[in-house]
Amino acid sequence: MASRARVRAPELVGAGGWLNTGGRELTLADFRGKITILDFWTFCCINCLHVLDELRELEEKHRDTVVIVGVHSPKFVHEADHRAVVDAVDRYEVHHPVLDDPALATWKQYAVRAWPTLVVIDPEGYVVAQHAGEGHAHAIARLVEELEAEHAAKGTLRRGDGPYVAPEPTAGDLKFPGKAVRLPNGHFLVADSGHHSLVELEADGESVVRRIGDGTRGLVDGAAPRFSEPQGLVLLPEGTAGYDVVVADTVNHALRGVRLADGSVTTLAGTGRQWWQGSPTEGPAREVDLSSPWDVAWFDGRVWIAMAGVHQLWAYDPAAGTVGVAAGTTNEGLVDGPAAEAWFAQPSGLAVSADGERLWVADSETSALRWVSRETKAVHSAVGTGLFDFGHRDGAAGQALLQHPLGVTVLPDGSVAVSDTYNHALRRYDPASGEVSTLATDLREPSGAVLADGDIVVVESARHRLTRLRLPEEAVRVDAVAHRTRRAATEVAPGALRLDVVFRAPTGQKLDERYGPSTRLLVSATPPELLVSGAGADTALSRELVLSDTVTEGVLHVSAMAASCDDDPEIEYPACHVHQQDWGVPVKLTADGARRLPLVLAGLE
């Protein structure tokens, strides 16, 4: 195999300590002799959740030679709470050791710039590869096989069990429930995400009537169905279709239909595969890939989908049996305007106004409340400013702050209740006054809510229950707090800045230009005035930017994609893989700052 740069891996340090090790503190020396894959992740990040799923097969296949170590590196303040990290490791079925690094100490040592980032360390303790974003599982699998062969021959490979110790299982009827709907009989149907099933509860919100799904992760239709971390639910208007409820089956990348009479399930949209750049964006619903649908709502005669995995809204038409993009570009951020030009960031909650004229959206990564007009299809923001500002602040909507909300519920007076997940609160936005207030606190990671007989029933996801609350006449008083992203800004100089996205095709593959360019680079900035020139899309992975000398700080938004294919002329239909990542790089402009900004998509700088 080709020689690689010999870079000694820095030590693993995290103030939160280790999880999934049975209480044992680990160091890099404990992984000597193993191929170690560091997964820098944070639990708010949908791309990080995609990578967890990408790694499951590799983790199982190479369990005696490979150790995956999650390095939890928070974006939001809530994600620095150790208890929240423990919950997330349980929620997402992380079956490897996790280092809780709330101060980003190890993140900085490895010069990581994006979630998710994977770093491969060989059995002798040297870094041999780094990959940012999704789509790298095949490349890492190939590298693992090479490293196994190389270090078995050298005698430096140690086989055997790794340090993973399974935690105690969570007991109870619900496990990290996602969202709920009220059924015509007064019962609740709950997406029991951690148990990969749906649960019908009586009107008390506690007594189990039945379970739909056997609790095993899978994509199976019929009378004995299986789901994979289902989230959103919507009750369809009577007579709309041959089923009653549509389910956002998130990790299956599918929409499922449920017939309440007998609990039978049908796949309505999606193939079970995750959508990638270049895949169809509309067509027969069962033939189009989806990407982590998180919520669903009946709006303007169709089922609208919060497609968290690609930062868009899609819509499913039950009558035509079709699905397609309704709003968003796949670029991550907060940009209002016509549906086809708007930017979202992990939309995760939907609700429709009583008059059917507005679709409210909880846009989680921008900590924003947004809405779509039925008449114009234009996108508007009510609360929130962008990817990097969040907190808990009431008052005028223009200066109010949320923290990673996952749910929205329309209240009887036309205002909107926001499940402000990482603030553990229920917030209220009043469109008439433009004011934001707090209805309730001490709700542990609320992810959705539903009205019931004048009360509001909140899905307390991290308490594994539904909680009924009286809608208060007066708001709760909360001391205001404001936060920015915890990442340190990169110091760059005003004027010319060379942007290089580093990409090296995996062994045995090459960039395939037979059908046109196989790479894409999109650059923008917040504020837009930060970039004098260099914004926009092109196919080259390097670009000369010019930064303003009047702006002192901002964020460079960089989105890169590269497609590599098997490099073997004997293969008639070579397998191709897409590698992609979005970076939001906080920058501070200083006279002696850097003149070059390298971002590693795959390979080593």
Coordinates of C-alpha atoms in Angstrom, one line a residue:
M1 CA 0.0 0.0 0.0
A2 CA 1.1 3.6 -0.6
S3 CA 3.2 5.2 2.2
R4 CA 1.4 7.7 4.4
A5 CA 2.5 10.7 6.4
R6 CA 3.4 9.6 9.9
V7 CA 1.5 11.9 12.2
R8 CA 1.3 10.9 15.9
A9 CA -2.3 10.9 17.2
P10 CA -2.8 13.4 20.0
E11 CA -4.1 12.1 23.4
L12 CA -7.9 11.8 24.0
V13 CA -9.0 14.3 26.7
G14 CA -12.5 15.2 27.7
A15 CA -13.7 16.8 30.9
G16 CA -16.9 14.8 30.8
G17 CA -15.1 11.5 30.9
W18 CA -15.9 8.2 29.2
L19 CA -19.2 6.5 28.5
N20 CA -19.8 2.9 27.5
T21 CA -16.7 1.6 29.2
G22 CA -18.1 0.4 32.5
G23 CA -16.6 3.4 34.3
R24 CA -13.0 2.8 33.0
E25 CA -11.0 5.9 31.9
L26 CA -9.2 5.2 28.6
T27 CA -6.2 6.6 26.9
L28 CA -4.7 6.1 23.4
A29 CA -2.4 3.4 24.8
D30 CA -5.5 1.3 25.5
F31 CA -6.2 1.2 21.7
R32 CA -2.6 0.3 20.7
G33 CA -2.7 -2.7 18.3
K34 CA -6.2 -1.8 17.1
I35 CA -7.4 0.3 14.2
T36 CA -9.1 3.2 15.9
I37 CA -11.7 5.4 14.2
L38 CA -12.5 8.7 16.0
D39 CA -16.0 9.9 15.2
F40 CA -16.3 13.6 16.1
W41 CA -20.0 14.2 16.5
T42 CA -22.7 16.1 18.3
F43 CA -26.2 14.8 18.9
C44 CA -28.1 17.7 17.4
C45 CA -26.4 17.1 14.0
I46 CA -28.4 15.0 11.5
N47 CA -25.3 14.3 9.4
C48 CA -23.7 12.9 12.5
L49 CA -26.7 10.6 13.0
H50 CA -26.3 9.5 9.4
V51 CA -22.7 8.6 10.0
L52 CA -23.6 6.6 13.1
D53 CA -25.7 4.4 10.8
E54 CA -23.1 4.3 8.1
L55 CA -20.6 2.9 10.6
R56 CA -22.8 0.1 12.1
E57 CA -21.9 -2.5 9.5
L58 CA -18.2 -1.7 9.6
E59 CA -18.3 -1.8 13.4
E60 CA -19.9 -5.3 13.4
K61 CA -17.8 -6.8 10.6
H62 CA -14.4 -5.7 12.1
R63 CA -15.3 -5.9 15.8
D64 CA -12.1 -7.8 16.7
T65 CA -9.7 -5.4 14.9
V66 CA -11.5 -2.0 14.9
V67 CA -12.5 0.3 17.8
I68 CA -14.7 3.2 17.1
V69 CA -14.5 6.0 19.6
G70 CA -17.2 8.7 19.6
V71 CA -15.8 12.1 20.6
H72 CA -18.8 14.1 21.5
S73 CA -18.0 17.8 20.7
P74 CA -21.0 20.1 21.4
K75 CA -22.4 22.9 19.3
F76 CA -25.2 23.9 21.6
V77 CA -24.9 24.7 25.4
H78 CA -27.3 21.9 26.2
E79 CA -25.0 19.4 24.4
A80 CA -22.3 20.2 26.9
D81 CA -24.5 18.8 29.7
H82 CA -23.1 15.3 30.6
R83 CA -26.5 13.9 31.4
A84 CA -27.7 14.9 27.9
V85 CA -24.8 13.1 26.3
V86 CA -25.6 10.0 28.3
D87 CA -29.2 10.2 27.0
A88 CA -28.1 10.7 23.4
V89 CA -25.7 7.7 23.5
D90 CA -28.7 5.6 24.7
R91 CA -31.2 7.2 22.4
Y92 CA -29.1 6.6 19.2
E93 CA -27.9 3.1 20.2
V94 CA -24.2 4.0 20.2
H95 CA -22.4 0.7 20.8
H96 CA -18.9 1.9 21.2
P97 CA -16.9 4.0 23.8
V98 CA -17.7 7.7 23.8
L99 CA -15.5 10.5 25.2
D100 CA -17.5 13.5 26.4
D101 CA -15.5 16.5 25.4
P102 CA -17.6 19.6 26.5
A103 CA -14.8 22.1 26.2
L104 CA -13.8 20.8 22.7
A105 CA -10.2 20.0 23.9
T106 CA -9.7 16.9 21.7
W107 CA -11.6 18.6 18.8
K108 CA -8.9 21.4 18.9
Q109 CA -6.0 18.9 19.2
Y110 CA -7.1 17.2 16.0
A111 CA -7.9 20.5 14.2
V112 CA -11.4 19.4 13.5
R113 CA -13.6 22.0 11.7
A114 CA -16.9 20.2 11.1
W115 CA -19.4 17.8 12.4
P116 CA -19.1 15.0 11.6
T117 CA -15.4 14.3 11.1
L118 CA -13.8 10.8 11.1
V119 CA -10.1 10.3 11.9
V120 CA -8.4 6.9 11.4
I121 CA -5.5 6.0 13.6
D122 CA -3.4 2.9 12.8
P123 CA -2.4 0.2 15.3
E124 CA 0.9 2.0 16.1
G125 CA -0.9 5.3 17.1
Y126 CA -0.5 7.4 13.9
V127 CA -3.2 9.3 12.1
V128 CA -3.5 8.0 8.6
A129 CA -6.8 9.5 7.3
Q130 CA -9.4 12.2 8.0
H131 CA -12.8 12.5 6.4
A132 CA -15.4 15.2 7.0
G133 CA -19.1 14.7 6.3
E134 CA -21.1 11.8 5.1
G135 CA -20.5 9.0 2.5
H136 CA -17.1 7.8 3.6
A137 CA -18.0 4.3 5.0
H138 CA -16.8 2.5 1.9
A139 CA -13.5 4.4 1.8
I140 CA -12.9 3.6 5.5
A141 CA -13.8 0.0 5.0
R142 CA -11.2 -0.3 2.2
L143 CA -8.6 1.4 4.4
V144 CA -9.4 -0.9 7.3
E145 CA -8.7 -3.9 5.2
E146 CA -5.4 -2.5 4.0
L147 CA -4.4 -1.7 7.6
E148 CA -5.4 -5.1 8.8
A149 CA -3.2 -6.7 6.1
E150 CA -0.2 -4.3 6.7
H151 CA -0.2 -4.6 10.5
A152 CA -0.9 -8.3 10.6
A153 CA 2.3 -8.8 8.5
K154 CA 4.2 -6.5 10.8
G155 CA 2.9 -8.2 13.9
T156 CA 1.5 -4.9 15.2
L157 CA -2.2 -5.9 14.9
R158 CA -4.0 -7.1 18.1
R159 CA -7.2 -9.0 17.7
G160 CA -9.9 -9.5 20.4
D161 CA -12.7 -7.6 22.1
G162 CA -12.6 -3.9 22.4
P163 CA -13.3 -1.8 25.6
Y164 CA -17.1 -1.3 24.9
V165 CA -19.3 -2.1 27.9
A166 CA -23.1 -1.9 27.3
P167 CA -25.0 0.4 29.7
E168 CA -28.0 -0.7 31.7
P169 CA -31.1 -0.7 29.4
T170 CA -33.8 2.0 29.8
A171 CA -37.0 0.6 31.4
G172 CA -40.6 1.7 30.7
D173 CA -43.3 1.7 28.1
L174 CA -41.8 4.6 26.1
K175 CA -38.2 5.2 25.2
F176 CA -37.3 8.7 23.9
P177 CA -40.7 9.2 22.2
G178 CA -40.6 11.6 19.3
K179 CA -44.0 13.1 18.6
A180 CA -47.7 12.3 19.2
V181 CA -51.2 12.8 17.6
R182 CA -54.6 12.8 19.2
L183 CA -56.9 10.1 17.7
P184 CA -60.6 10.5 17.0
N185 CA -61.4 8.3 20.0
G186 CA -59.4 10.6 22.4
H187 CA -56.4 8.3 22.6
F188 CA -52.9 9.3 21.7
L189 CA -50.7 7.7 19.1
V190 CA -47.0 8.1 20.0
A191 CA -43.9 7.6 17.9
D192 CA -41.9 5.5 20.4
S193 CA -38.6 6.2 18.6
G194 CA -36.3 4.4 21.0
H195 CA -38.4 1.2 20.7
H196 CA -38.7 1.5 16.9
S197 CA -42.5 1.3 17.1
L198 CA -45.8 3.2 17.6
V199 CA -47.8 3.1 20.9
E200 CA -51.4 3.8 21.3
L201 CA -52.2 5.2 24.8
E202 CA -55.5 5.8 26.4
A203 CA -56.7 9.4 27.1
D204 CA -54.7 9.5 30.3
G205 CA -51.6 9.5 28.2
E206 CA -50.1 6.6 30.2
S207 CA -52.1 3.3 29.8
V208 CA -51.0 1.3 26.8
V209 CA -53.7 0.1 24.5
R210 CA -51.5 -1.6 21.8
R211 CA -48.1 -1.4 20.2
I212 CA -47.6 -1.3 16.4
G213 CA -44.2 -2.7 15.6
D214 CA -42.3 -5.4 17.4
G215 CA -39.5 -3.1 18.8
T216 CA -36.9 -4.3 16.4
R217 CA -35.2 -1.9 14.0
G218 CA -36.3 -2.7 10.4
L219 CA -38.4 -1.8 7.3
V220 CA -41.3 -4.3 7.2
D221 CA -44.8 -3.7 6.1
G222 CA -48.0 -5.6 6.9
A223 CA -49.6 -6.9 10.1
A224 CA -46.2 -7.4 11.8
P225 CA -44.4 -4.1 10.9
R226 CA -41.0 -2.7 11.8
F227 CA -39.8 0.8 12.0
S228 CA -36.5 2.5 12.6
E229 CA -36.6 5.5 15.0
P230 CA -40.0 6.9 13.8
Q231 CA -40.7 10.6 14.6
G232 CA -43.5 12.6 13.1
L233 CA -47.1 11.6 12.8
V234 CA -50.1 13.2 11.0
L235 CA -53.8 12.1 11.1
L236 CA -55.2 12.4 7.5
P237 CA -58.6 13.9 6.7
E238 CA -61.2 11.2 6.5
G239 CA -61.5 9.6 3.1
T240 CA -58.1 10.8 1.9
A241 CA -56.5 7.4 1.4
G242 CA -56.7 3.8 2.5
Y243 CA -54.9 4.5 5.7
D244 CA -55.4 6.9 8.6
V245 CA -52.0 8.1 9.8
V246 CA -48.7 8.9 8.0
V247 CA -45.5 8.3 9.9
A248 CA -42.1 9.9 9.3
D249 CA -40.0 6.7 9.6
T250 CA -36.8 8.7 10.1
V251 CA -33.9 6.3 9.9
N252 CA -35.6 4.2 7.3
H253 CA -35.8 7.3 5.1
A254 CA -39.4 6.5 4.4
L255 CA -43.1 7.5 4.9
R256 CA -45.3 4.8 6.2
G257 CA -49.1 4.6 6.3
V258 CA -51.0 3.1 9.2
R259 CA -54.5 1.7 9.2
L260 CA -55.8 2.1 12.7
A261 CA -58.5 -0.5 12.4
D262 CA -56.0 -3.4 12.4
G263 CA -52.6 -1.7 12.8
S264 CA -51.4 -2.7 9.4
V265 CA -48.6 -0.7 7.8
T266 CA -47.8 0.2 4.2
T267 CA -44.7 2.0 2.9
L268 CA -45.9 5.1 1.0
A269 CA -42.8 6.9 0.0
G270 CA -39.0 6.3 0.0
T271 CA -36.9 3.3 -1.0
G272 CA -35.1 2.7 2.4
R273 CA -32.0 4.4 0.9
Q274 CA -30.8 7.9 1.9
W275 CA -31.1 10.6 -0.8
W276 CA -27.8 12.0 -2.1
Q277 CA -26.9 14.9 -4.4
G278 CA -27.8 13.9 -7.9
S279 CA -30.7 11.6 -7.0
P280 CA -34.2 12.4 -8.3
T281 CA -36.0 15.1 -6.4
E282 CA -39.5 14.1 -7.6
G283 CA -41.4 11.2 -9.1
P284 CA -43.3 8.1 -8.1
A285 CA -43.1 8.1 -4.3
R286 CA -41.9 4.5 -3.9
E287 CA -39.0 5.1 -6.4
V288 CA -37.6 8.3 -4.9
D289 CA -35.0 8.3 -2.1
L290 CA -35.7 10.4 1.0
S291 CA -33.4 11.7 3.8
S292 CA -34.3 11.5 7.5
P293 CA -37.9 12.8 7.3
W294 CA -38.6 14.1 10.8
D295 CA -42.1 15.4 10.8
V296 CA -45.2 15.5 8.6
A297 CA -48.3 17.7 8.3
W298 CA -51.4 17.9 6.1
F299 CA -51.1 21.2 4.3
D300 CA -52.6 22.5 1.0
G301 CA -53.9 19.1 0.0
R302 CA -50.7 17.2 0.5
V303 CA -48.5 15.6 3.2
W304 CA -45.7 18.1 3.8
I305 CA -42.4 16.6 5.1
A306 CA -39.7 18.2 7.2
M307 CA -36.8 16.5 5.4
A308 CA -34.2 17.2 8.1
G309 CA -31.4 15.2 6.3
V310 CA -31.2 17.6 3.4
H311 CA -32.5 20.8 4.9
Q312 CA -35.7 21.0 2.8
L313 CA -39.4 20.6 2.9
W314 CA -40.9 18.0 0.6
A315 CA -44.5 17.0 -0.2
Y316 CA -46.3 13.7 -0.8
D317 CA -49.4 13.6 -2.8
P318 CA -51.5 10.5 -1.8
A319 CA -53.9 10.8 -4.8
A320 CA -51.1 10.9 -7.4
G321 CA -48.7 8.7 -5.4
T322 CA -45.9 11.1 -6.0
V323 CA -43.3 12.9 -3.8
G324 CA -41.0 15.9 -4.5
V325 CA -39.2 19.0 -3.2
A326 CA -41.6 21.8 -2.0
A327 CA -39.1 24.3 -0.5
G328 CA -35.4 24.6 0.1
T329 CA -32.1 24.2 -1.8
T330 CA -30.3 21.6 0.4
N331 CA -28.0 24.5 1.5
E332 CA -27.9 24.8 5.2
G333 CA -28.8 28.1 6.8
L334 CA -31.5 30.7 7.3
V335 CA -32.5 32.4 4.0
D336 CA -36.1 33.6 3.4
G337 CA -37.8 34.2 0.1
P338 CA -39.4 32.1 -2.7
A339 CA -39.7 28.4 -1.8
A340 CA -37.2 27.3 -4.4
E341 CA -34.5 29.7 -3.1
A342 CA -35.0 29.5 0.7
W343 CA -32.5 27.8 3.0
F344 CA -33.4 25.7 6.0
A345 CA -31.3 23.9 8.6
Q346 CA -32.6 20.6 9.8
P347 CA -36.4 21.4 9.8
S348 CA -37.8 19.1 12.5
G349 CA -41.4 20.2 13.4
L350 CA -44.5 21.2 11.4
A351 CA -47.9 22.5 12.2
V352 CA -50.7 24.1 10.2
S353 CA -52.6 27.3 11.2
A354 CA -56.3 26.9 11.9
D355 CA -57.2 28.7 8.6
G356 CA -54.8 26.5 6.6
E357 CA -52.9 29.5 5.3
R358 CA -49.6 28.9 7.1
L359 CA -47.3 26.0 7.6
W360 CA -45.2 26.6 10.8
V361 CA -41.7 25.1 10.8
A362 CA -39.4 24.4 13.7
D363 CA -36.0 24.9 12.0
S364 CA -33.8 23.3 14.6
E365 CA -30.2 24.1 13.6
T366 CA -31.0 27.8 13.2
S367 CA -33.0 27.8 16.4
A368 CA -35.7 29.4 14.4
L369 CA -39.5 29.4 14.0
R370 CA -40.4 29.9 10.4
W371 CA -43.5 29.6 8.2
V372 CA -44.6 29.0 4.6
S373 CA -47.4 30.8 3.0
R374 CA -50.0 28.6 1.3
E375 CA -50.8 31.3 -1.2
T376 CA -47.4 32.4 -2.3
K377 CA -45.3 29.4 -1.0
A378 CA -42.7 32.0 0.2
V379 CA -40.7 31.2 3.3
H380 CA -40.6 33.7 6.2
S381 CA -38.8 33.8 9.6
A382 CA -40.7 34.7 12.8
V383 CA -37.9 34.0 15.4
G384 CA -34.2 33.2 14.9
T385 CA -31.2 34.8 13.1
G386 CA -29.0 31.9 11.9
L387 CA -26.8 28.9 12.7
F388 CA -24.7 30.4 15.4
D389 CA -26.9 32.4 17.8
F390 CA -29.2 30.7 20.3
G391 CA -30.4 31.0 23.9
H392 CA -33.5 31.6 26.0
R393 CA -34.7 35.2 25.6
D394 CA -38.4 36.4 25.5
G395 CA -39.8 39.7 24.2
A396 CA -40.0 41.1 20.7
A397 CA -39.5 38.3 18.1
G398 CA -36.7 40.1 16.4
Q399 CA -34.4 39.7 19.4
A400 CA -35.9 36.6 21.0
L401 CA -33.9 33.4 21.1
L402 CA -34.6 29.7 21.1
Q403 CA -32.3 26.7 21.4
H404 CA -32.7 23.8 18.9
P405 CA -36.5 23.5 18.8
L406 CA -38.0 20.3 17.5
G407 CA -41.8 20.9 17.6
V408 CA -44.5 23.4 16.9
T409 CA -48.2 23.3 17.9
V410 CA -50.9 25.8 16.9
L411 CA -52.9 27.0 19.9
P412 CA -56.6 27.9 20.0
D413 CA -56.0 31.6 19.9
G414 CA -53.8 31.3 16.7
S415 CA -50.5 31.6 18.5
V416 CA -47.8 29.0 18.2
A417 CA -46.4 26.8 21.0
V418 CA -42.7 25.9 20.3
S419 CA -41.2 22.8 21.9
D420 CA -37.9 24.5 22.7
T421 CA -36.0 21.3 23.1
Y422 CA -32.6 22.3 24.3
N423 CA -34.0 25.0 26.7
H424 CA -36.3 22.3 28.2
A425 CA -39.2 24.7 27.8
L426 CA -42.5 25.4 26.0
R427 CA -42.4 28.8 24.4
R428 CA -45.2 30.8 22.7
Y429 CA -45.0 33.1 19.7
D430 CA -48.0 35.4 19.1
P431 CA -48.2 36.5 15.4
A432 CA -50.6 39.3 16.4
S433 CA -48.2 41.1 18.8
G434 CA -44.9 39.7 17.5
E435 CA -44.0 38.7 21.1
V436 CA -42.3 35.6 22.4
S437 CA -43.0 34.3 25.9
T438 CA -42.4 31.2 28.0
L439 CA -45.3 28.9 28.9
A440 CA -43.5 26.3 30.9
T441 CA -40.0 25.2 32.0
D442 CA -38.5 22.0 33.5
L443 CA -39.5 19.9 30.5
R444 CA -36.7 17.5 29.6
E445 CA -36.0 17.8 25.9
P446 CA -39.6 18.3 24.8
S447 CA -39.9 17.2 21.1
G448 CA -43.6 17.9 20.3
A449 CA -47.0 18.7 21.8
V450 CA -50.7 18.1 21.1
L451 CA -53.8 19.8 22.3
A452 CA -56.3 17.8 24.4
D453 CA -59.5 19.2 25.9
G454 CA -58.1 22.6 26.6
D455 CA -54.8 21.3 27.9
I456 CA -51.5 20.8 26.1
V457 CA -49.8 17.4 26.2
V458 CA -46.1 17.6 25.8
V459 CA -43.8 14.8 24.6
E460 CA -41.0 14.9 27.2
S461 CA -38.6 12.8 25.1
A462 CA -35.8 12.5 27.7
R463 CA -38.2 11.7 30.5
H464 CA -39.8 9.0 28.3
R465 CA -43.4 10.2 28.9
L466 CA -46.3 12.5 27.9
T467 CA -46.9 15.4 30.3
R468 CA -50.2 17.2 30.5
L469 CA -50.2 20.9 31.2
R470 CA -52.8 23.6 31.7
L471 CA -52.2 26.4 29.3
P472 CA -51.3 29.3 31.6
E473 CA -52.9 32.7 31.5
E474 CA -49.6 34.3 32.2
A475 CA -46.1 33.6 31.0
V476 CA -43.3 32.2 33.2
R477 CA -40.6 34.6 34.0
V478 CA -37.2 33.4 32.8
D479 CA -33.8 35.2 33.0
A480 CA -32.6 35.9 29.5
V481 CA -29.5 34.1 28.3
A482 CA -27.8 34.3 24.9
H483 CA -25.1 32.1 23.4
R484 CA -23.0 31.7 20.3
T485 CA -21.4 28.6 18.9
R486 CA -18.6 27.3 21.2
R487 CA -16.1 27.0 18.4
A488 CA -13.2 29.4 18.3
A489 CA -13.0 31.6 15.3
T490 CA -10.3 31.1 12.7
E491 CA -8.1 34.2 12.2
V492 CA -7.8 35.1 8.6
A493 CA -6.4 38.2 6.9
P494 CA -8.6 40.7 4.9
G495 CA -8.1 40.6 1.2
A496 CA -7.1 37.5 -0.8
L497 CA -7.8 34.1 0.9
R498 CA -7.1 30.8 -0.8
L499 CA -9.8 28.2 0.0
D500 CA -8.7 24.6 -0.6
V501 CA -11.0 21.7 -0.1
V502 CA -8.7 18.6 0.3
F503 CA -10.1 15.5 -1.4
R504 CA -8.2 12.3 -2.3
A505 CA -10.3 9.5 -3.8
P506 CA -10.2 6.2 -1.8
T507 CA -7.8 3.5 -2.9
G508 CA -9.1 1.9 -6.1
Q509 CA -11.3 4.8 -7.0
K510 CA -11.0 8.0 -9.0
L511 CA -12.9 11.1 -9.9
D512 CA -15.1 10.1 -12.8
E513 CA -15.6 12.9 -15.3
R514 CA -17.2 10.8 -18.1
Y515 CA -20.6 12.5 -17.6
G516 CA -19.5 15.9 -16.5
P517 CA -17.9 17.4 -13.4
S518 CA -17.8 15.1 -10.3
T519 CA -17.1 17.9 -7.8
R520 CA -19.0 20.9 -6.6
L521 CA -18.1 23.8 -4.3
L522 CA -20.5 26.4 -3.0
V523 CA -19.4 29.4 -1.0
S524 CA -21.3 32.1 0.8
A525 CA -20.9 34.2 3.9
T526 CA -22.7 35.7 6.9
P527 CA -22.9 38.7 6.7
P528 CA -22.8 38.7 2.9
E529 CA -20.6 41.7 2.9
L530 CA -17.8 39.6 4.3
L531 CA -17.1 38.2 0.8
V532 CA -16.0 40.9 -1.7
S533 CA -15.6 38.1 -4.3
G534 CA -15.6 34.4 -4.6
A535 CA -19.2 33.6 -3.6
G536 CA -21.3 31.2 -5.6
A537 CA -21.1 27.7 -7.1
D538 CA -18.4 26.1 -9.2
T539 CA -16.9 22.7 -9.9
A540 CA -13.3 23.3 -8.7
L541 CA -12.5 22.4 -5.1
S542 CA -10.1 25.3 -4.8
R543 CA -11.0 29.0 -5.0
E544 CA -9.5 32.5 -4.5
L545 CA -11.7 34.5 -2.2
V546 CA -11.4 38.2 -1.4
L547 CA -12.5 39.2 2.2
S548 CA -13.7 42.6 3.1
D549 CA -11.4 45.0 5.1
T550 CA -14.4 46.6 6.8
V551 CA -16.0 43.5 8.3
T552 CA -14.3 42.3 11.5
E553 CA -15.9 38.8 11.9
G554 CA -18.4 36.5 10.3
V555 CA -19.0 33.0 9.0
L556 CA -17.8 31.4 5.8
H557 CA -20.3 28.8 4.6
V558 CA -18.7 26.2 2.4
S559 CA -20.4 23.2 0.9
A560 CA -18.4 20.6 -1.0
M561 CA -19.3 17.4 -2.9
A562 CA -17.1 14.9 -4.7
A563 CA -18.1 11.7 -6.5
S564 CA -15.6 8.9 -6.9
C565 CA -16.0 5.6 -8.9
D566 CA -14.2 2.3 -9.2
D567 CA -11.0 2.8 -11.2
D568 CA -11.0 -0.5 -13.1
P569 CA -11.6 -0.5 -16.9
E570 CA -12.7 -4.2 -16.6
I571 CA -15.8 -3.1 -14.6
E572 CA -18.6 -2.3 -17.0
Y573 CA -20.7 -0.6 -14.3
P574 CA -18.4 0.9 -11.7
A575 CA -19.7 1.6 -8.2
C576 CA -19.7 5.3 -7.4
H577 CA -19.9 7.0 -4.0
V578 CA -20.7 10.6 -3.0
H579 CA -18.7 12.4 -0.4
Q580 CA -20.2 15.7 0.9
Q581 CA -19.9 18.1 3.8
D582 CA -21.1 21.6 4.8
W583 CA -18.8 23.7 6.9
G584 CA -19.7 26.9 8.8
V585 CA -16.4 28.4 9.6
P586 CA -16.4 31.3 12.1
V587 CA -13.7 33.7 11.1
K588 CA -12.1 36.8 12.7
L589 CA -10.3 39.2 10.4
T590 CA -6.9 40.3 11.6
A591 CA -4.0 41.8 9.7
D592 CA -1.6 38.9 10.5
G593 CA -4.3 36.2 9.9
A594 CA -4.0 33.2 7.6
R595 CA -4.0 33.7 3.8
R596 CA -5.1 30.1 3.2
L597 CA -8.0 28.1 4.6
P598 CA -7.7 24.3 4.1
L599 CA -10.8 22.1 4.7
V600 CA -10.4 18.3 4.6
L601 CA -13.2 16.4 2.9
A602 CA -11.1 13.2 2.6
G603 CA -7.4 12.5 3.0
L604 CA -4.8 14.3 4.9
E605 CA -3.7 18.0 4.6

